Amino acid sequence: MYDERPVELAPQSVAELAVDPGWKVTRAGTTGHWLTAERVIEREGGNWLIGLTPVRPGVVALILWFDGEVVENLRDTEAETCATAYRWVKQFLSGNR
């Protein structure tokens, strides 16, 4: 049977994440390159912050905080970290995280 639901693709860049107004992207004033991308998820019991920042060419850090404490972090390509951040947001918003 053919599934007619559209396939949802995860963002592969900070520019694609930034289409969602929930993301705040800070850019360098001189070059316009992104410096940080952040998304706050307010939940009963505390606030979660998902943040991305480039650490060197081709590598982006993805960090998850809960009320100011680092809970999880990883480094990978921009595409992989953006896709992971997107999945985390979906999990939080659906109540599965």
mmCIF file of N, CA, C and O in Angstrom:
data_model
loop_
_atom_site.group_PDB
_atom_site.id
_atom_site.type_symbol
_atom_site.label_atom_id
_atom_site.label_comp_id
_atom_site.label_asym_id
_atom_site.label_seq_id
_atom_site.Cartn_x
_atom_site.Cartn_y
_atom_site.Cartn_z
ATOM 1 N N MET A 1 0.853 -1.181 0.000
ATOM 2 C CA MET A 1 0.000 0.000 0.000
ATOM 3 C C MET A 1 0.894 1.239 0.000
ATOM 4 O O MET A 1 1.899 1.302 0.684
ATOM 5 N N TYR A 2 0.522 2.245 -0.722
ATOM 6 C CA TYR A 2 1.275 3.485 -0.857
ATOM 7 C C TYR A 2 0.905 4.429 0.274
ATOM 8 O O TYR A 2 -0.252 4.701 0.523
ATOM 9 N N ASP A 3 1.903 4.945 0.969
ATOM 10 C CA ASP A 3 1.694 5.896 2.047
ATOM 11 C C ASP A 3 1.736 7.302 1.462
ATOM 12 O O ASP A 3 2.767 7.735 0.961
ATOM 13 N N GLU A 4 0.631 8.031 1.528
ATOM 14 C CA GLU A 4 0.533 9.349 0.908
ATOM 15 C C GLU A 4 0.946 10.487 1.825
ATOM 16 O O GLU A 4 0.950 11.634 1.403
ATOM 17 N N ARG A 5 1.313 10.181 3.063
ATOM 18 C CA ARG A 5 1.755 11.252 3.956
ATOM 19 C C ARG A 5 3.105 11.770 3.485
ATOM 20 O O ARG A 5 3.979 10.992 3.094
ATOM 21 N N PRO A 6 3.312 13.072 3.532
ATOM 22 C CA PRO A 6 4.616 13.615 3.122
ATOM 23 C C PRO A 6 5.708 13.189 4.102
ATOM 24 O O PRO A 6 5.477 13.074 5.298
ATOM 25 N N VAL A 7 6.869 12.952 3.580
ATOM 26 C CA VAL A 7 8.013 12.617 4.403
ATOM 27 C C VAL A 7 8.546 13.906 5.008
ATOM 28 O O VAL A 7 8.787 14.883 4.295
ATOM 29 N N GLU A 8 8.707 13.923 6.325
ATOM 30 C CA GLU A 8 9.216 15.111 6.996
ATOM 31 C C GLU A 8 10.734 14.994 7.098
ATOM 32 O O GLU A 8 11.261 14.047 7.667
ATOM 33 N N LEU A 9 11.415 15.954 6.515
ATOM 34 C CA LEU A 9 12.869 15.943 6.533
ATOM 35 C C LEU A 9 13.378 16.872 7.622
ATOM 36 O O LEU A 9 12.890 17.992 7.784
ATOM 37 N N ALA A 10 14.366 16.418 8.347
ATOM 38 C CA ALA A 10 14.966 17.235 9.400
ATOM 39 C C ALA A 10 15.843 18.312 8.773
ATOM 40 O O ALA A 10 16.483 18.072 7.746
ATOM 41 N N PRO A 11 15.877 19.486 9.373
ATOM 42 C CA PRO A 11 16.773 20.542 8.881
ATOM 43 C C PRO A 11 18.220 20.070 8.858
ATOM 44 O O PRO A 11 18.657 19.346 9.749
ATOM 45 N N GLN A 12 18.942 20.501 7.846
ATOM 46 C CA GLN A 12 20.341 20.118 7.678
ATOM 47 C C GLN A 12 21.299 21.282 7.903
ATOM 48 O O GLN A 12 22.501 21.123 7.719
ATOM 49 N N SER A 13 20.762 22.437 8.279
ATOM 50 C CA SER A 13 21.603 23.615 8.510
ATOM 51 C C SER A 13 20.911 24.531 9.515
ATOM 52 O O SER A 13 19.697 24.426 9.738
ATOM 53 N N VAL A 14 21.681 25.433 10.082
ATOM 54 C CA VAL A 14 21.106 26.416 10.999
ATOM 55 C C VAL A 14 20.122 27.309 10.240
ATOM 56 O O VAL A 14 19.088 27.684 10.781
ATOM 57 N N ALA A 15 20.411 27.611 8.997
ATOM 58 C CA ALA A 15 19.481 28.419 8.193
ATOM 59 C C ALA A 15 18.123 27.724 8.084
ATOM 60 O O ALA A 15 17.078 28.380 8.163
ATOM 61 N N GLU A 16 18.137 26.416 7.935
ATOM 62 C CA GLU A 16 16.871 25.669 7.860
ATOM 63 C C GLU A 16 16.187 25.615 9.222
ATOM 64 O O GLU A 16 14.954 25.697 9.293
ATOM 65 N N LEU A 17 16.949 25.464 10.302
ATOM 66 C CA LEU A 17 16.349 25.507 11.643
ATOM 67 C C LEU A 17 15.682 26.850 11.886
ATOM 68 O O LEU A 17 14.612 26.932 12.481
ATOM 69 N N ALA A 18 16.337 27.925 11.443
ATOM 70 C CA ALA A 18 15.881 29.290 11.718
ATOM 71 C C ALA A 18 14.557 29.629 11.043
ATOM 72 O O ALA A 18 13.948 30.645 11.384
ATOM 73 N N VAL A 19 14.092 28.787 10.148
ATOM 74 C CA VAL A 19 12.772 28.999 9.549
ATOM 75 C C VAL A 19 11.700 28.920 10.640
ATOM 76 O O VAL A 19 10.693 29.601 10.579
ATOM 77 N N ASP A 20 11.961 28.102 11.654
ATOM 78 C CA ASP A 20 11.072 27.983 12.810
ATOM 79 C C ASP A 20 11.321 29.184 13.715
ATOM 80 O O ASP A 20 12.441 29.370 14.202
ATOM 81 N N PRO A 21 10.308 30.019 13.972
ATOM 82 C CA PRO A 21 10.514 31.223 14.780
ATOM 83 C C PRO A 21 10.888 30.937 16.231
ATOM 84 O O PRO A 21 11.295 31.841 16.950
ATOM 85 N N GLY A 22 10.801 29.694 16.674
ATOM 86 C CA GLY A 22 11.202 29.333 18.023
ATOM 87 C C GLY A 22 12.707 29.368 18.212
ATOM 88 O O GLY A 22 13.203 29.405 19.336
ATOM 89 N N TRP A 23 13.458 29.354 17.109
ATOM 90 C CA TRP A 23 14.923 29.385 17.172
ATOM 91 C C TRP A 23 15.414 30.820 17.121
ATOM 92 O O TRP A 23 14.954 31.609 16.305
ATOM 93 N N LYS A 24 16.375 31.144 17.986
ATOM 94 C CA LYS A 24 17.023 32.455 17.980
ATOM 95 C C LYS A 24 18.446 32.244 17.467
ATOM 96 O O LYS A 24 19.227 31.509 18.072
ATOM 97 N N VAL A 25 18.772 32.879 16.361
ATOM 98 C CA VAL A 25 20.102 32.750 15.766
ATOM 99 C C VAL A 25 20.836 34.077 15.916
ATOM 100 O O VAL A 25 20.322 35.119 15.541
ATOM 101 N N THR A 26 22.036 34.017 16.490
ATOM 102 C CA THR A 26 22.890 35.191 16.636
ATOM 103 C C THR A 26 23.964 35.122 15.562
ATOM 104 O O THR A 26 24.563 34.072 15.343
ATOM 105 N N ARG A 27 24.174 36.253 14.889
ATOM 106 C CA ARG A 27 25.140 36.301 13.793
ATOM 107 C C ARG A 27 26.241 37.312 14.079
ATOM 108 O O ARG A 27 26.029 38.284 14.788
ATOM 109 N N ALA A 28 27.403 37.079 13.482
ATOM 110 C CA ALA A 28 28.516 38.024 13.590
ATOM 111 C C ALA A 28 28.153 39.284 12.824
ATOM 112 O O ALA A 28 27.656 39.213 11.693
ATOM 113 N N GLY A 29 28.424 40.421 13.430
ATOM 114 C CA GLY A 29 28.071 41.687 12.805
ATOM 115 C C GLY A 29 28.830 41.974 11.527
ATOM 116 O O GLY A 29 28.291 42.566 10.602
ATOM 117 N N THR A 30 30.057 41.547 11.441
ATOM 118 C CA THR A 30 30.876 41.888 10.274
ATOM 119 C C THR A 30 30.674 40.925 9.106
ATOM 120 O O THR A 30 30.645 41.348 7.964
ATOM 121 N N THR A 31 30.518 39.637 9.407
ATOM 122 C CA THR A 31 30.425 38.641 8.327
ATOM 123 C C THR A 31 29.015 38.119 8.105
ATOM 124 O O THR A 31 28.711 37.616 7.028
ATOM 125 N N GLY A 32 28.183 38.180 9.132
ATOM 126 C CA GLY A 32 26.845 37.622 9.022
ATOM 127 C C GLY A 32 26.785 36.122 9.263
ATOM 128 O O GLY A 32 25.712 35.527 9.250
ATOM 129 N N HIS A 33 27.942 35.490 9.502
ATOM 130 C CA HIS A 33 27.949 34.063 9.805
ATOM 131 C C HIS A 33 27.291 33.825 11.158
ATOM 132 O O HIS A 33 27.412 34.640 12.065
ATOM 133 N N TRP A 34 26.630 32.690 11.290
ATOM 134 C CA TRP A 34 25.957 32.412 12.552
ATOM 135 C C TRP A 34 26.973 32.057 13.636
ATOM 136 O O TRP A 34 27.982 31.430 13.384
ATOM 137 N N LEU A 35 26.695 32.507 14.850
ATOM 138 C CA LEU A 35 27.552 32.247 16.008
ATOM 139 C C LEU A 35 26.896 31.278 16.983
ATOM 140 O O LEU A 35 27.560 30.424 17.566
ATOM 141 N N THR A 36 25.594 31.449 17.197
ATOM 142 C CA THR A 36 24.834 30.551 18.055
ATOM 143 C C THR A 36 23.423 30.399 17.503
ATOM 144 O O THR A 36 22.909 31.295 16.824
ATOM 145 N N ALA A 37 22.832 29.261 17.813
ATOM 146 C CA ALA A 37 21.414 29.033 17.547
ATOM 147 C C ALA A 37 20.854 28.419 18.820
ATOM 148 O O ALA A 37 21.436 27.475 19.360
ATOM 149 N N GLU A 38 19.757 28.985 19.326
ATOM 150 C CA GLU A 38 19.210 28.537 20.598
ATOM 151 C C GLU A 38 17.702 28.376 20.527
ATOM 152 O O GLU A 38 17.019 29.144 19.852
ATOM 153 N N ARG A 39 17.240 27.394 21.272
ATOM 154 C CA ARG A 39 15.795 27.157 21.383
ATOM 155 C C ARG A 39 15.495 26.838 22.831
ATOM 156 O O ARG A 39 16.105 25.939 23.418
ATOM 157 N N VAL A 40 14.587 27.588 23.436
ATOM 158 C CA VAL A 40 14.167 27.359 24.814
ATOM 159 C C VAL A 40 12.855 26.584 24.794
ATOM 160 O O VAL A 40 11.935 26.921 24.044
ATOM 161 N N ILE A 41 12.805 25.552 25.625
ATOM 162 C CA ILE A 41 11.579 24.777 25.799
ATOM 163 C C ILE A 41 11.182 24.935 27.266
ATOM 164 O O ILE A 41 11.884 24.465 28.159
ATOM 165 N N GLU A 42 10.084 25.619 27.495
ATOM 166 C CA GLU A 42 9.612 25.829 28.858
ATOM 167 C C GLU A 42 8.702 24.677 29.233
ATOM 168 O O GLU A 42 7.748 24.371 28.530
ATOM 169 N N ARG A 43 9.059 24.043 30.336
ATOM 170 C CA ARG A 43 8.276 22.912 30.831
ATOM 171 C C ARG A 43 8.007 23.130 32.303
ATOM 172 O O ARG A 43 8.754 23.824 32.991
ATOM 173 N N GLU A 44 6.976 22.505 32.780
ATOM 174 C CA GLU A 44 6.708 22.545 34.207
ATOM 175 C C GLU A 44 7.886 21.896 34.918
ATOM 176 O O GLU A 44 8.335 20.821 34.540
ATOM 177 N N GLY A 45 8.421 22.554 35.888
ATOM 178 C CA GLY A 45 9.556 22.006 36.616
ATOM 179 C C GLY A 45 10.897 22.538 36.165
ATOM 180 O O GLY A 45 11.911 22.274 36.791
ATOM 181 N N GLY A 46 10.952 23.270 35.058
ATOM 182 C CA GLY A 46 12.219 23.844 34.624
ATOM 183 C C GLY A 46 12.263 24.122 33.138
ATOM 184 O O GLY A 46 11.388 23.705 32.385
ATOM 185 N N ASN A 47 13.290 24.839 32.738
ATOM 186 C CA ASN A 47 13.454 25.209 31.332
ATOM 187 C C ASN A 47 14.618 24.455 30.705
ATOM 188 O O ASN A 47 15.682 24.309 31.305
ATOM 189 N N TRP A 48 14.410 24.016 29.490
ATOM 190 C CA TRP A 48 15.432 23.350 28.692
ATOM 191 C C TRP A 48 15.940 24.340 27.658
ATOM 192 O O TRP A 48 15.170 25.136 27.116
ATOM 193 N N LEU A 49 17.222 24.286 27.377
ATOM 194 C CA LEU A 49 17.820 25.114 26.340
ATOM 195 C C LEU A 49 18.635 24.209 25.433
ATOM 196 O O LEU A 49 19.475 23.438 25.909
ATOM 197 N N ILE A 50 18.365 24.291 24.152
ATOM 198 C CA ILE A 50 19.130 23.572 23.140
ATOM 199 C C ILE A 50 19.958 24.616 22.416
ATOM 200 O O ILE A 50 19.417 25.621 21.950
ATOM 201 N N GLY A 51 21.267 24.406 22.350
ATOM 202 C CA GLY A 51 22.137 25.390 21.726
ATOM 203 C C GLY A 51 23.134 24.760 20.778
ATOM 204 O O GLY A 51 23.619 23.652 21.011
ATOM 205 N N LEU A 52 23.402 25.453 19.677
ATOM 206 C CA LEU A 52 24.416 25.042 18.717
ATOM 207 C C LEU A 52 25.401 26.180 18.527
ATOM 208 O O LEU A 52 25.005 27.348 18.537
ATOM 209 N N THR A 53 26.662 25.825 18.323
ATOM 210 C CA THR A 53 27.686 26.817 18.021
ATOM 211 C C THR A 53 28.799 26.145 17.228
ATOM 212 O O THR A 53 29.150 24.998 17.510
ATOM 213 N N PRO A 54 29.322 26.825 16.211
ATOM 214 C CA PRO A 54 30.448 26.242 15.472
ATOM 215 C C PRO A 54 31.704 26.262 16.333
ATOM 216 O O PRO A 54 31.952 27.225 17.054
ATOM 217 N N VAL A 55 32.479 25.156 16.300
ATOM 218 C CA VAL A 55 33.698 25.103 17.107
ATOM 219 C C VAL A 55 34.960 25.128 16.247
ATOM 220 O O VAL A 55 36.013 25.546 16.710
ATOM 221 N N ARG A 56 34.864 24.665 15.024
ATOM 222 C CA ARG A 56 35.938 24.747 14.040
ATOM 223 C C ARG A 56 35.325 24.397 12.692
ATOM 224 O O ARG A 56 34.199 23.908 12.638
ATOM 225 N N PRO A 57 36.008 24.642 11.606
ATOM 226 C CA PRO A 57 35.422 24.362 10.295
ATOM 227 C C PRO A 57 34.899 22.923 10.190
ATOM 228 O O PRO A 57 35.621 21.968 10.491
ATOM 229 N N GLY A 58 33.635 22.815 9.857
ATOM 230 C CA GLY A 58 33.012 21.504 9.672
ATOM 231 C C GLY A 58 32.507 20.842 10.940
ATOM 232 O O GLY A 58 31.934 19.757 10.878
ATOM 233 N N VAL A 59 32.708 21.483 12.099
ATOM 234 C CA VAL A 59 32.288 20.876 13.367
ATOM 235 C C VAL A 59 31.420 21.862 14.154
ATOM 236 O O VAL A 59 31.781 23.019 14.324
ATOM 237 N N VAL A 60 30.293 21.355 14.633
ATOM 238 C CA VAL A 60 29.352 22.155 15.415
ATOM 239 C C VAL A 60 29.109 21.441 16.739
ATOM 240 O O VAL A 60 28.974 20.211 16.775
ATOM 241 N N ALA A 61 29.072 22.213 17.815
ATOM 242 C CA ALA A 61 28.732 21.667 19.126
ATOM 243 C C ALA A 61 27.231 21.832 19.348
ATOM 244 O O ALA A 61 26.660 22.883 19.042
ATOM 245 N N LEU A 62 26.613 20.786 19.869
ATOM 246 C CA LEU A 62 25.207 20.799 20.246
ATOM 247 C C LEU A 62 25.151 20.515 21.739
ATOM 248 O O LEU A 62 25.712 19.517 22.209
ATOM 249 N N ILE A 63 24.506 21.409 22.484
ATOM 250 C CA ILE A 63 24.474 21.294 23.941
ATOM 251 C C ILE A 63 23.028 21.409 24.418
ATOM 252 O O ILE A 63 22.268 22.239 23.932
ATOM 253 N N LEU A 64 22.691 20.568 25.388
ATOM 254 C CA LEU A 64 21.375 20.598 26.012
ATOM 255 C C LEU A 64 21.557 20.948 27.482
ATOM 256 O O LEU A 64 22.328 20.295 28.192
ATOM 257 N N TRP A 65 20.889 22.018 27.912
ATOM 258 C CA TRP A 65 20.924 22.455 29.310
ATOM 259 C C TRP A 65 19.550 22.272 29.934
ATOM 260 O O TRP A 65 18.526 22.420 29.261
ATOM 261 N N PHE A 66 19.540 21.993 31.222
ATOM 262 C CA PHE A 66 18.314 22.037 32.006
ATOM 263 C C PHE A 66 18.570 22.979 33.158
ATOM 264 O O PHE A 66 19.442 22.714 33.995
ATOM 265 N N ASP A 67 17.846 24.081 33.198
ATOM 266 C CA ASP A 67 18.011 25.107 34.234
ATOM 267 C C ASP A 67 19.478 25.472 34.457
ATOM 268 O O ASP A 67 19.956 25.546 35.584
ATOM 269 N N GLY A 68 20.204 25.677 33.361
ATOM 270 C CA GLY A 68 21.576 26.146 33.437
ATOM 271 C C GLY A 68 22.637 25.068 33.591
ATOM 272 O O GLY A 68 23.822 25.378 33.549
ATOM 273 N N GLU A 69 22.247 23.830 33.749
ATOM 274 C CA GLU A 69 23.198 22.726 33.900
ATOM 275 C C GLU A 69 23.264 21.928 32.595
ATOM 276 O O GLU A 69 22.225 21.565 32.031
ATOM 277 N N VAL A 70 24.469 21.639 32.128
ATOM 278 C CA VAL A 70 24.633 20.841 30.914
ATOM 279 C C VAL A 70 24.190 19.409 31.198
ATOM 280 O O VAL A 70 24.642 18.784 32.159
ATOM 281 N N VAL A 71 23.301 18.910 30.350
ATOM 282 C CA VAL A 71 22.766 17.563 30.486
ATOM 283 C C VAL A 71 23.357 16.640 29.422
ATOM 284 O O VAL A 71 23.622 15.470 29.672
ATOM 285 N N GLU A 72 23.555 17.189 28.241
ATOM 286 C CA GLU A 72 24.057 16.381 27.126
ATOM 287 C C GLU A 72 24.798 17.300 26.166
ATOM 288 O O GLU A 72 24.441 18.468 26.022
ATOM 289 N N ASN A 73 25.823 16.769 25.508
ATOM 290 C CA ASN A 73 26.509 17.544 24.482
ATOM 291 C C ASN A 73 27.169 16.591 23.502
ATOM 292 O O ASN A 73 27.471 15.448 23.834
ATOM 293 N N LEU A 74 27.330 17.093 22.292
ATOM 294 C CA LEU A 74 27.997 16.311 21.257
ATOM 295 C C LEU A 74 28.565 17.254 20.215
ATOM 296 O O LEU A 74 28.191 18.421 20.138
ATOM 297 N N ARG A 75 29.482 16.734 19.419
ATOM 298 C CA ARG A 75 30.064 17.494 18.310
ATOM 299 C C ARG A 75 29.954 16.645 17.056
ATOM 300 O O ARG A 75 30.252 15.448 17.084
ATOM 301 N N ASP A 76 29.543 17.289 15.976
ATOM 302 C CA ASP A 76 29.379 16.584 14.702
ATOM 303 C C ASP A 76 29.274 17.640 13.609
ATOM 304 O O ASP A 76 29.520 18.809 13.842
ATOM 305 N N THR A 77 28.872 17.222 12.440
ATOM 306 C CA THR A 77 28.685 18.161 11.342
ATOM 307 C C THR A 77 27.470 19.043 11.617
ATOM 308 O O THR A 77 26.618 18.707 12.451
ATOM 309 N N GLU A 78 27.386 20.135 10.909
ATOM 310 C CA GLU A 78 26.216 21.009 11.051
ATOM 311 C C GLU A 78 24.943 20.249 10.713
ATOM 312 O O GLU A 78 23.935 20.356 11.414
ATOM 313 N N ALA A 79 24.977 19.460 9.659
ATOM 314 C CA ALA A 79 23.786 18.704 9.253
ATOM 315 C C ALA A 79 23.329 17.748 10.353
ATOM 316 O O ALA A 79 22.137 17.675 10.679
ATOM 317 N N GLU A 80 24.269 17.023 10.939
ATOM 318 C CA GLU A 80 23.910 16.045 11.978
ATOM 319 C C GLU A 80 23.429 16.721 13.254
ATOM 320 O O GLU A 80 22.463 16.276 13.871
ATOM 321 N N THR A 81 24.093 17.793 13.677
ATOM 322 C CA THR A 81 23.680 18.460 14.912
ATOM 323 C C THR A 81 22.326 19.151 14.735
ATOM 324 O O THR A 81 21.509 19.134 15.652
ATOM 325 N N CYS A 82 22.074 19.713 13.570
ATOM 326 C CA CYS A 82 20.774 20.343 13.320
ATOM 327 C C CYS A 82 19.661 19.302 13.309
ATOM 328 O O CYS A 82 18.582 19.529 13.859
ATOM 329 N N ALA A 83 19.915 18.167 12.700
ATOM 330 C CA ALA A 83 18.916 17.093 12.672
ATOM 331 C C ALA A 83 18.641 16.588 14.085
ATOM 332 O O ALA A 83 17.475 16.358 14.460
ATOM 333 N N THR A 84 19.677 16.445 14.891
ATOM 334 C CA THR A 84 19.497 15.996 16.274
ATOM 335 C C THR A 84 18.735 17.037 17.083
ATOM 336 O O THR A 84 17.808 16.697 17.832
ATOM 337 N N ALA A 85 19.095 18.303 16.947
ATOM 338 C CA ALA A 85 18.393 19.377 17.658
ATOM 339 C C ALA A 85 16.913 19.386 17.279
ATOM 340 O O ALA A 85 16.040 19.542 18.140
ATOM 341 N N TYR A 86 16.635 19.205 16.015
ATOM 342 C CA TYR A 86 15.252 19.162 15.527
ATOM 343 C C TYR A 86 14.493 18.006 16.190
ATOM 344 O O TYR A 86 13.359 18.181 16.649
ATOM 345 N N ARG A 87 15.119 16.833 16.252
ATOM 346 C CA ARG A 87 14.475 15.673 16.888
ATOM 347 C C ARG A 87 14.231 15.939 18.370
ATOM 348 O O ARG A 87 13.175 15.592 18.909
ATOM 349 N N TRP A 88 15.217 16.574 19.059
ATOM 350 C CA TRP A 88 15.023 16.883 20.471
ATOM 351 C C TRP A 88 13.826 17.796 20.675
ATOM 352 O O TRP A 88 13.015 17.575 21.564
ATOM 353 N N VAL A 89 13.709 18.828 19.848
ATOM 354 C CA VAL A 89 12.569 19.753 19.976
ATOM 355 C C VAL A 89 11.263 18.993 19.786
ATOM 356 O O VAL A 89 10.321 19.156 20.564
ATOM 357 N N LYS A 90 11.204 18.148 18.767
ATOM 358 C CA LYS A 90 9.978 17.363 18.530
ATOM 359 C C LYS A 90 9.653 16.481 19.731
ATOM 360 O O LYS A 90 8.490 16.367 20.117
ATOM 361 N N GLN A 91 10.680 15.879 20.322
ATOM 362 C CA GLN A 91 10.456 15.028 21.499
ATOM 363 C C GLN A 91 9.928 15.845 22.673
ATOM 364 O O GLN A 91 9.001 15.418 23.372
ATOM 365 N N PHE A 92 10.521 17.008 22.916
ATOM 366 C CA PHE A 92 10.060 17.854 24.004
ATOM 367 C C PHE A 92 8.616 18.297 23.781
ATOM 368 O O PHE A 92 7.792 18.246 24.698
ATOM 369 N N LEU A 93 8.318 18.739 22.577
ATOM 370 C CA LEU A 93 6.984 19.266 22.300
ATOM 371 C C LEU A 93 5.909 18.178 22.327
ATOM 372 O O LEU A 93 4.752 18.460 22.626
ATOM 373 N N SER A 94 6.301 16.946 22.045
ATOM 374 C CA SER A 94 5.334 15.847 22.081
ATOM 375 C C SER A 94 5.249 15.207 23.476
ATOM 376 O O SER A 94 4.437 14.327 23.706
ATOM 377 N N GLY A 95 6.135 15.654 24.400
ATOM 378 C CA GLY A 95 6.137 15.100 25.742
ATOM 379 C C GLY A 95 6.905 13.799 25.869
ATOM 380 O O GLY A 95 6.804 13.112 26.887
ATOM 381 N N ASN A 96 7.687 13.442 24.848
ATOM 382 C CA ASN A 96 8.434 12.189 24.868
ATOM 383 C C ASN A 96 9.873 12.348 25.339
ATOM 384 O O ASN A 96 10.679 11.445 25.187
ATOM 385 N N ARG A 97 10.205 13.482 25.896
ATOM 386 C CA ARG A 97 11.567 13.681 26.419
ATOM 387 C C ARG A 97 11.471 14.378 27.753
ATOM 388 O O ARG A 97 10.676 15.206 27.979
#
